[in-house]
Short mmCIF file of C-alpha atoms in Angstrom, two decimals:
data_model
loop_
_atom_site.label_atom_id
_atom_site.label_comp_id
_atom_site.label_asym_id
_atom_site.label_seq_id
_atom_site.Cartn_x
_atom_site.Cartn_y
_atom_site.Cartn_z
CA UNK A 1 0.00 0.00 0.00
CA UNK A 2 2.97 2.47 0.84
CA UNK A 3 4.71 1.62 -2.31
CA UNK A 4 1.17 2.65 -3.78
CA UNK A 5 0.86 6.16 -1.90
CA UNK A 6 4.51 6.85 -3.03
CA UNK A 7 3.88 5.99 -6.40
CA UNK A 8 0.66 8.25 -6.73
CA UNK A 9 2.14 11.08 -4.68
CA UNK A 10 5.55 11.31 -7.03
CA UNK A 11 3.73 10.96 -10.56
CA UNK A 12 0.60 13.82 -9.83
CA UNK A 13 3.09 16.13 -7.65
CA UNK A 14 5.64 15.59 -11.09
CA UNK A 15 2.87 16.06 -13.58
CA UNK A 16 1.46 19.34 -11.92
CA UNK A 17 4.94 20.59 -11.90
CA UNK A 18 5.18 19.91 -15.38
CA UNK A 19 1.25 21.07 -16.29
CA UNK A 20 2.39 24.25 -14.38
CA UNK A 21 4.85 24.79 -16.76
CA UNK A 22 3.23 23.95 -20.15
CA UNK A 23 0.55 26.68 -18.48
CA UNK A 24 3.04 29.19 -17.80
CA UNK A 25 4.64 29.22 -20.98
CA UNK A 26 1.60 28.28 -23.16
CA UNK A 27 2.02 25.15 -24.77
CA UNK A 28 -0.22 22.73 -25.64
CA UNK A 29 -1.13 20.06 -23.55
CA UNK A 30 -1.09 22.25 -19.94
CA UNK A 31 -5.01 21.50 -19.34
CA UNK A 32 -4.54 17.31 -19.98
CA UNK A 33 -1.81 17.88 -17.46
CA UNK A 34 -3.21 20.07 -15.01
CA UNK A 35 -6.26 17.81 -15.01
CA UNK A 36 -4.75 14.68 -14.65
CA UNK A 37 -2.55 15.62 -12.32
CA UNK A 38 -5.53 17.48 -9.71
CA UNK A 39 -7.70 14.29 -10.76
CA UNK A 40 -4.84 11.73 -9.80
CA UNK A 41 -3.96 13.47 -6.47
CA UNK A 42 -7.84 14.14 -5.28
CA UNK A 43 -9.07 10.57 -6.28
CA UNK A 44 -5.65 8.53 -6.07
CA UNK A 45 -3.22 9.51 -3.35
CA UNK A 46 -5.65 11.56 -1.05
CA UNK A 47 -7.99 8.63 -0.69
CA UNK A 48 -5.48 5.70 -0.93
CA UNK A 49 -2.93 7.74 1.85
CA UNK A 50 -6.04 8.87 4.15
CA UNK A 51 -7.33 4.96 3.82
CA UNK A 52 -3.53 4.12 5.10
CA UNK A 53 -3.56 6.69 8.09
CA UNK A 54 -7.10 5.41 9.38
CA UNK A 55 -6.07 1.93 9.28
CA UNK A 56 -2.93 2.04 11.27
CA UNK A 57 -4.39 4.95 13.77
CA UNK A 58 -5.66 2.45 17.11
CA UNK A 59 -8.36 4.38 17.54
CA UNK A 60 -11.24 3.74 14.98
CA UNK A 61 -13.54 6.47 16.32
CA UNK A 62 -12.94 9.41 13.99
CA UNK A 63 -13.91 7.66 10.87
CA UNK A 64 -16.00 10.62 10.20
CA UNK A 65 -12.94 13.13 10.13
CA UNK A 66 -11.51 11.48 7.52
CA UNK A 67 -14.20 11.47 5.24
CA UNK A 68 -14.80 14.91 5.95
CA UNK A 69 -11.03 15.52 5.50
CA UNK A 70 -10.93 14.18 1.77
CA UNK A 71 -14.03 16.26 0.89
CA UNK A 72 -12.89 19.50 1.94
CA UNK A 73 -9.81 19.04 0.27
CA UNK A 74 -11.45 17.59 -2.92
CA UNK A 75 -13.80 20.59 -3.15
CA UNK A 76 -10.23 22.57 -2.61
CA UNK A 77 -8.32 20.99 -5.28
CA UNK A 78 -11.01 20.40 -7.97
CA UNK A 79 -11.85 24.24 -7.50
CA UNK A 80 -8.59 26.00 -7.72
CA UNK A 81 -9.07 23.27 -11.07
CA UNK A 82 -11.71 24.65 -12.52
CA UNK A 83 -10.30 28.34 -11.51
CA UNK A 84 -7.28 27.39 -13.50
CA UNK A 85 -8.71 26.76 -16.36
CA UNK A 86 -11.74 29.21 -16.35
CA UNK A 87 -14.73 26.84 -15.77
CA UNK A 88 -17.95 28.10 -14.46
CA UNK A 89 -18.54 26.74 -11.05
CA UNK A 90 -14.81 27.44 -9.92
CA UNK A 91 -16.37 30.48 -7.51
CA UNK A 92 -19.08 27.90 -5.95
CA UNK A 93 -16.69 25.31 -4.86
CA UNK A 94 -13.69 27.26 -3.87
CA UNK A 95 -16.79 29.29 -1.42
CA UNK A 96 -17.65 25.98 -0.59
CA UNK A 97 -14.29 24.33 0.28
CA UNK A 98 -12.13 27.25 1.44
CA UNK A 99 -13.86 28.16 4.10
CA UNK A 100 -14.52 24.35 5.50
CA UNK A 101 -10.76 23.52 7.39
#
């Protein structure tokens, strides 16, 4: 599972970096990047390294605050996303998940 979480973390963190820079200097292929890389690290590595943490934490109670956790930072992520890349909607979920941690 660790191997996993590294694996996911490394490749979106590297192809942000890289969909950063296609952005920055206008080439094509940024929004693919910038996508995949938001989409990879919300619904990949957030979920597969907050999965890890509640499993090995002893105490099961606060199942709850990690669901909540990977929503608010979901709504976070896919809304500086759509920001990004001028969708509509960008202003409703970066109201929506900003002001939730």
């Amino acid at each position: 599972m660790k191997k996993t979480i590294y694996f996911l973390g490394i490749a979106s963190a590297n192809i942000l970096l890289v969909g950063a820079l296609f952005k920055t200097m206008h080439w094509l292929g940024a929004s693919i990047l910038l996508t995949l890389a938001i989409l990879l690290f919300c619904f990949g590595f957030l979920p597969a390294s907050l999965i890890n943490v509640y499993r090995n934490n002893e105490e099961k109670h606060s199942k709850w605050l990690y669901i909540v956790t990977f929503v608010v930072f979901a709504f976070c992520l896919v809304g500086a996303l759509f920001k990004i890349m001028h969708w509509p909607g960008a202003g409703i979920l970066l109201m929506i998940g900003v002001p939730l941690p």
